[in-house]
Amino acid sequence: MLVKDRIKYHQVKPVSRFFHRFLMFLFYFTTRIGKKIKYVYHFDKKRYRHRQVMIVSDHASKMLCKIVYAGCSFAPVNVVVSTLRITTRRSIFNSAMRSGAILVNQGNLSIRPMYEMSKVIAEGGNILIMPEGRFSYSGSNLPVKKAFAGFIKKSRVDVVICKSFGSYLKDPYFANTKREGPHEYHYSILFKAEELAQLTEEEIYAKLMSSFRYNDFMYNKTARNKYFSKTGLAEGIENILYSCPNCGSEFTIKGEKNDIVCKKCGTRVSLNEYYDLLSKDERFPYKNIDEWYQHQCNDVNNFVDEKTTISYMAKLEEYDIEKLSFDAYFITGEGKVTIDYSGIKYVGTRNNQPFTLFVPIDKVVTFYADKENNKQYVG
């Protein structure tokens, strides 16, 4: 059966305790997360072996889904995961199918994941979900839709929150290599099933977000844990930082070992073992990577209005899901991309034929350029 057909006809059922335990140990050893990792449980795990639970976790790092799953020794869980994430390798895909993974296609509005989560809970199962829906770009939390509070209220099961500490510093979004250093995962009760009926959705959302906020750089300002990488802590930093605060130039930032350098004006700052930004210039405005990144976001927000239009030439890439491989992207055409307040429009070719694609702005999940700034993606 084709991969797309297996996904289409995938029947979700609560995962068996045996297969959940097998995946726990598999994730623990294959991701090599045992070194300097710490799991902390602020409740009696034995009491949850026969009690339903929804586990809500942040998404601070790329490997966090497997790490949190490996810590769910108190309850077998069906994990909510992006279809794209499980189709990068055949073994991952087969394991996800067998474990009853609830698949989400980012950018496609569908009630199917909500139905499948409700079905698992109705049949006595447990859910693991990361409501941010994507990795943290800069080590701090992303928004969570308010509608998620409504789902929590209707589920009427206990809600456990998993908060990570140091996960982004260990495995940052911008880097191609992991760092050596400690990372912790704390599980605690956020809501009891009995109290959800008494709370409004607004109250649930407020408590969720107050408990959910994280910033690994602020955490390490106090914890002072040390991190190390053979390729340097600044490796790949140009994937998220592009604007020089000194000369204002864009796409001139480059990571060199532990240094962040502007190739135009020569500004150089260093990352120490605590991820502090160190500069010889006392006027340098940022203390950590997240501050720098958030300032860039604010600049873009101030720049963009209803009249803003950006156009450029780009290549059209598509993903062959049947390959079940990291290298399943292939170029099918090229043309002109125009971005404005209404959305993203591509006019060009696809398979040597004229082709036009329009994505409304409210359907755009993420948009970025690669480090050569010559490929654009809409996901």
Coordinates of C-alpha atoms in Angstrom, one line a residue:
M1 CA 0.0 0.0 0.0
L2 CA 1.2 3.5 -0.8
V3 CA 2.3 5.7 2.1
K4 CA -0.3 8.3 1.3
D5 CA -3.0 5.6 1.4
R6 CA -1.7 4.2 4.7
I7 CA -2.0 7.7 6.2
K8 CA -5.5 8.2 4.6
Y9 CA -6.9 5.0 6.0
H10 CA -4.9 5.0 9.3
Q11 CA -7.2 3.9 12.2
V12 CA -6.2 5.4 15.5
K13 CA -6.6 3.3 18.7
P14 CA -5.1 3.7 22.2
V15 CA -1.6 2.3 22.1
S16 CA -0.9 -0.9 24.0
R17 CA 1.2 -0.6 27.2
F18 CA 3.7 -3.1 25.8
F19 CA 4.4 -1.3 22.6
H20 CA 4.5 2.1 24.4
R21 CA 7.2 0.7 26.7
F22 CA 9.1 -0.6 23.7
L23 CA 9.1 2.8 22.0
M24 CA 10.1 4.5 25.3
F25 CA 13.3 2.5 25.5
L26 CA 13.9 2.8 21.7
F27 CA 13.7 6.6 21.8
Y28 CA 15.8 6.7 25.0
F29 CA 18.7 4.8 23.4
T30 CA 18.5 5.8 19.8
T31 CA 18.5 9.5 20.5
R32 CA 21.3 9.1 23.1
I33 CA 19.6 11.3 25.5
G34 CA 20.7 9.6 28.7
K35 CA 23.8 11.7 29.2
K36 CA 23.2 14.6 31.5
I37 CA 19.4 14.2 31.2
K38 CA 17.1 14.5 34.3
Y39 CA 13.4 13.6 34.6
V40 CA 11.6 15.1 37.5
Y41 CA 8.0 14.0 38.5
H42 CA 6.0 16.2 40.9
F43 CA 3.4 13.6 41.6
D44 CA 3.1 9.9 42.4
K45 CA 3.5 8.1 39.0
K46 CA 2.0 4.9 40.4
R47 CA -1.4 6.5 40.8
Y48 CA -1.5 7.3 37.1
R49 CA -1.1 3.7 35.8
H50 CA -4.9 3.4 35.7
R51 CA -6.0 7.0 35.4
Q52 CA -6.5 8.9 32.1
V53 CA -4.2 11.8 31.4
M54 CA -3.4 14.4 28.7
I55 CA 0.2 15.4 28.7
V56 CA 0.9 18.9 27.4
S57 CA 4.5 19.7 26.6
D58 CA 6.5 22.7 25.2
H59 CA 8.4 22.3 22.0
A60 CA 11.7 23.8 22.8
S61 CA 13.9 21.5 20.7
K62 CA 13.8 19.3 17.6
M63 CA 14.2 16.1 19.6
L64 CA 11.9 17.0 22.4
C65 CA 8.9 14.9 21.2
K66 CA 11.0 11.7 21.6
I67 CA 12.5 12.8 24.9
V68 CA 9.2 13.6 26.5
Y69 CA 7.7 10.4 25.2
A70 CA 10.6 8.5 26.7
G71 CA 9.7 10.0 30.1
C72 CA 6.1 8.9 30.0
S73 CA 6.6 5.8 32.1
F74 CA 3.4 6.5 34.0
A75 CA 1.0 6.2 31.1
P76 CA 1.0 4.8 27.5
V77 CA 0.3 7.7 25.2
N78 CA -0.8 8.4 21.6
V79 CA 1.3 11.2 20.4
V80 CA 0.1 14.1 18.2
V81 CA 2.8 14.6 15.6
S82 CA 3.3 16.3 12.2
T83 CA 3.0 14.0 9.2
L84 CA 6.1 15.5 7.7
R85 CA 8.1 14.6 10.8
I86 CA 7.3 10.8 10.6
T87 CA 7.8 10.4 6.9
T88 CA 11.6 11.2 7.0
R89 CA 12.5 7.5 7.7
R90 CA 10.7 4.2 7.1
S91 CA 11.3 2.9 10.6
I92 CA 9.9 6.1 12.2
F93 CA 6.9 5.9 9.9
N94 CA 6.1 2.3 10.7
S95 CA 6.5 2.9 14.5
A96 CA 4.2 5.9 14.3
M97 CA 1.5 3.9 12.5
R98 CA 1.7 1.0 14.9
S99 CA 1.7 3.2 18.0
G100 CA -1.5 5.0 16.9
A101 CA 0.1 8.4 16.3
I102 CA -2.4 11.2 15.6
L103 CA -1.2 12.9 12.4
V104 CA -1.4 16.6 11.8
N105 CA -0.8 18.3 8.4
Q106 CA 0.5 21.8 9.3
G107 CA -1.2 24.4 7.1
N108 CA -4.2 22.2 6.3
L109 CA -7.3 22.9 8.4
S110 CA -8.9 19.6 9.3
I111 CA -11.1 18.3 12.1
R112 CA -9.6 14.7 11.7
P113 CA -6.9 15.2 14.4
M114 CA -9.5 16.6 16.9
Y115 CA -11.8 13.7 16.2
E116 CA -9.0 11.1 16.7
M117 CA -7.8 12.7 19.9
S118 CA -11.4 12.7 21.2
K119 CA -11.7 9.0 20.1
V120 CA -8.6 7.9 21.9
I121 CA -9.8 9.6 25.1
A122 CA -13.3 8.2 24.7
E123 CA -11.7 4.7 24.4
G124 CA -9.7 5.1 27.6
G125 CA -6.4 6.2 26.1
N126 CA -4.0 9.0 26.8
I127 CA -2.7 11.9 24.7
L128 CA 0.7 13.6 24.3
I129 CA 0.5 16.9 22.5
M130 CA 2.7 19.9 21.9
P131 CA 0.2 22.7 21.3
E132 CA 2.8 25.2 20.0
G133 CA 2.7 23.1 16.8
R134 CA 6.4 23.7 15.8
F135 CA 9.9 24.0 17.2
S136 CA 10.9 27.1 19.2
Y137 CA 13.1 29.2 16.9
S138 CA 15.0 31.1 19.6
G139 CA 14.6 29.3 22.9
S140 CA 11.3 30.9 24.1
N141 CA 7.8 29.8 23.7
L142 CA 5.6 30.3 20.7
P143 CA 1.8 31.2 20.8
V144 CA -0.8 28.5 21.7
K145 CA -4.3 28.8 20.1
K146 CA -7.0 29.7 22.6
A147 CA -9.2 27.0 21.1
F148 CA -6.9 24.4 22.8
A149 CA -8.3 25.4 26.1
G150 CA -11.8 24.4 24.9
F151 CA -10.5 21.0 24.0
I152 CA -8.9 20.6 27.4
K153 CA -12.2 21.4 29.1
K154 CA -14.2 19.0 27.0
S155 CA -11.7 16.2 27.5
R156 CA -12.4 15.9 31.2
V157 CA -9.2 14.1 32.0
D158 CA -6.3 15.0 34.2
V159 CA -3.8 17.3 32.4
V160 CA 0.0 16.9 33.1
I161 CA 2.3 19.6 31.9
C162 CA 5.9 18.8 30.9
K163 CA 8.3 21.7 31.1
S164 CA 11.8 21.5 29.6
F165 CA 14.9 23.3 31.0
G166 CA 18.0 23.5 28.8
S167 CA 16.5 21.5 25.9
Y168 CA 17.0 24.3 23.4
L169 CA 20.5 24.9 24.6
K170 CA 21.2 21.2 24.1
D171 CA 19.6 21.0 20.7
P172 CA 19.0 24.5 19.2
Y173 CA 16.8 25.0 16.2
F174 CA 19.5 26.9 14.2
A175 CA 22.2 24.3 14.5
N176 CA 23.0 21.1 12.6
T177 CA 24.8 19.5 15.6
K178 CA 23.7 18.9 19.2
R179 CA 25.6 20.3 22.2
E180 CA 26.9 18.6 25.3
G181 CA 25.3 19.8 28.4
P182 CA 22.5 19.1 30.9
H183 CA 18.7 19.2 30.2
E184 CA 15.8 18.6 32.5
Y185 CA 12.1 17.6 32.0
H186 CA 9.6 18.3 34.8
Y187 CA 6.2 16.7 34.9
S188 CA 3.5 18.1 37.1
I189 CA -0.3 18.1 37.4
L190 CA -1.8 21.2 35.8
F191 CA -5.5 20.3 36.0
K192 CA -7.5 17.6 37.7
A193 CA -10.4 16.2 35.7
E194 CA -12.9 17.2 38.4
E195 CA -11.9 20.9 38.4
L196 CA -12.2 21.4 34.6
A197 CA -16.0 21.4 34.8
Q198 CA -15.8 24.4 37.2
L199 CA -13.4 26.5 35.1
T200 CA -14.2 28.6 32.1
E201 CA -12.1 28.3 28.9
E202 CA -10.6 31.7 29.6
E203 CA -9.5 30.5 33.1
I204 CA -8.0 27.3 31.7
Y205 CA -6.1 29.2 29.0
A206 CA -4.8 31.7 31.5
K207 CA -3.5 29.0 33.8
L208 CA -2.1 27.0 30.8
M209 CA -0.1 30.0 29.5
S210 CA 1.2 31.1 32.8
S211 CA 2.6 27.6 33.4
F212 CA 3.7 27.1 29.8
R213 CA 6.0 30.1 29.4
Y214 CA 9.7 29.3 29.0
N215 CA 13.0 30.9 28.0
D216 CA 16.1 28.7 28.1
F217 CA 18.4 31.7 28.1
M218 CA 16.8 33.3 31.1
Y219 CA 16.7 29.9 32.8
N220 CA 20.5 29.5 32.3
K221 CA 21.1 33.0 33.6
T222 CA 20.4 31.5 37.0
A223 CA 21.2 27.8 36.5
R224 CA 24.6 28.6 34.9
N225 CA 24.9 25.2 33.2
K226 CA 27.8 24.8 30.8
Y227 CA 27.4 23.7 27.1
F228 CA 30.0 22.6 24.6
S229 CA 30.1 21.8 20.9
K230 CA 33.0 20.6 18.7
T231 CA 31.7 22.8 15.9
G232 CA 31.2 25.8 18.2
L233 CA 28.1 27.1 19.9
A234 CA 27.4 29.7 17.1
E235 CA 27.4 27.1 14.3
G236 CA 24.4 27.8 12.1
I237 CA 23.3 30.9 13.9
E238 CA 22.8 32.7 10.5
N239 CA 19.7 30.4 10.1
I240 CA 17.8 32.6 12.6
L241 CA 19.9 35.8 13.0
Y242 CA 20.2 37.9 9.9
S243 CA 20.3 41.6 10.9
C244 CA 23.4 43.3 12.2
P245 CA 22.5 45.7 15.2
N246 CA 25.6 47.8 14.4
C247 CA 25.4 48.6 10.7
G248 CA 21.9 47.5 10.0
S249 CA 22.8 45.3 7.1
E250 CA 20.8 42.1 6.4
F251 CA 22.0 38.5 5.6
T252 CA 25.6 39.4 6.6
I253 CA 25.6 37.4 9.9
K254 CA 27.7 34.3 10.1
G255 CA 28.5 31.8 12.9
E256 CA 32.2 31.0 13.3
K257 CA 32.9 28.5 16.1
N258 CA 31.8 30.4 19.2
D259 CA 31.7 33.8 17.5
I260 CA 28.8 35.7 15.6
V261 CA 30.3 37.9 13.0
C262 CA 28.9 40.5 10.6
K263 CA 30.7 40.1 7.3
K264 CA 30.0 43.7 6.3
C265 CA 31.1 45.8 9.2
G266 CA 33.2 43.3 11.2
T267 CA 31.1 43.4 14.4
R268 CA 32.0 40.3 16.4
V269 CA 30.4 39.0 19.6
S270 CA 31.1 35.7 21.3
L271 CA 29.0 33.0 23.0
N272 CA 30.5 31.7 26.2
E273 CA 29.8 28.3 27.7
Y274 CA 26.7 29.6 29.3
Y275 CA 25.3 31.0 26.0
D276 CA 25.9 34.6 27.2
L277 CA 26.6 37.1 24.4
L278 CA 29.9 38.8 25.1
S279 CA 31.0 41.9 23.2
K280 CA 34.0 44.3 23.6
D281 CA 31.6 47.1 22.7
E282 CA 29.6 48.1 25.8
R283 CA 26.9 49.6 23.5
F284 CA 26.0 46.2 22.0
P285 CA 22.3 45.9 22.8
Y286 CA 21.6 42.2 23.3
K287 CA 22.5 39.8 26.2
N288 CA 21.4 36.6 24.5
I289 CA 20.2 35.1 21.2
D290 CA 16.5 35.3 22.0
E291 CA 16.7 39.0 22.6
W292 CA 18.4 39.5 19.2
Y293 CA 15.8 37.3 17.5
Q294 CA 12.8 39.0 19.1
H295 CA 14.1 42.4 18.1
Q296 CA 14.3 41.2 14.5
C297 CA 10.6 40.0 14.7
N298 CA 9.6 43.4 16.1
D299 CA 11.4 45.2 13.3
V300 CA 9.5 43.1 10.7
N301 CA 6.2 43.8 12.4
N302 CA 6.9 47.5 12.3
F303 CA 8.0 47.4 8.7
V304 CA 5.0 45.4 7.3
D305 CA 1.6 47.1 6.7
E306 CA -1.2 46.6 4.2
K307 CA 0.8 48.3 1.4
T308 CA 3.9 46.2 1.9
T309 CA 4.8 44.0 -1.1
I310 CA 7.9 41.8 -1.5
S311 CA 8.8 40.0 -4.7
Y312 CA 11.7 37.8 -5.7
M313 CA 12.6 34.9 -8.0
A314 CA 12.5 31.4 -6.4
K315 CA 12.6 27.7 -7.1
L316 CA 9.5 25.5 -6.5
E317 CA 10.3 22.4 -4.4
E318 CA 7.9 19.5 -3.6
Y319 CA 8.1 16.6 -1.2
D320 CA 7.8 13.0 -2.4
I321 CA 6.2 11.4 0.7
E322 CA 6.6 7.9 -0.8
K323 CA 10.4 8.0 -0.4
L324 CA 10.2 8.2 3.4
S325 CA 13.5 10.0 3.4
F326 CA 15.1 13.3 4.5
D327 CA 16.2 13.8 0.9
A328 CA 12.7 13.6 -0.6
Y329 CA 12.5 17.2 -1.8
F330 CA 13.0 17.8 -5.5
I331 CA 12.8 20.9 -7.7
T332 CA 9.8 21.0 -10.1
G333 CA 10.0 24.6 -11.4
E334 CA 10.9 28.2 -10.9
G335 CA 9.1 31.5 -11.0
K336 CA 8.3 34.7 -9.2
V337 CA 7.0 34.9 -5.6
T338 CA 5.0 37.9 -4.4
I339 CA 4.2 38.3 -0.7
D340 CA 1.7 40.9 0.5
Y341 CA -1.0 41.4 3.1
S342 CA -3.3 38.9 1.4
G343 CA -0.8 36.0 1.2
I344 CA 1.9 34.4 -0.9
K345 CA 1.6 34.0 -4.6
Y346 CA 3.8 32.0 -6.9
V347 CA 3.7 32.4 -10.7
G348 CA 6.0 30.3 -12.8
T349 CA 6.4 26.7 -13.9
R350 CA 5.8 23.3 -12.5
N351 CA 7.1 20.3 -14.5
N352 CA 7.7 22.5 -17.5
Q353 CA 4.1 23.7 -17.5
P354 CA 2.7 27.2 -16.5
F355 CA 1.7 27.1 -12.8
T356 CA 0.2 29.5 -10.3
L357 CA -0.1 28.9 -6.5
F358 CA -1.7 31.2 -4.0
V359 CA -1.7 30.6 -0.2
P360 CA -3.9 33.0 1.9
I361 CA -2.0 34.6 4.8
D362 CA -4.1 32.9 7.4
K363 CA -3.1 29.5 6.0
V364 CA 0.7 30.2 6.2
V365 CA 2.2 28.3 9.0
T366 CA 5.8 29.3 8.5
F367 CA 7.9 31.1 5.9
Y368 CA 11.7 31.4 5.7
A369 CA 14.8 31.4 3.5
D370 CA 17.7 28.9 3.7
K371 CA 21.1 30.2 4.7
E372 CA 22.1 31.0 1.1
N373 CA 18.8 33.0 0.9
N374 CA 18.0 31.4 -2.4
K375 CA 15.2 28.9 -1.5
Q376 CA 11.8 29.8 0.0
Y377 CA 9.4 27.5 1.7
V378 CA 5.8 27.6 2.7
G379 CA 4.7 24.9 5.2

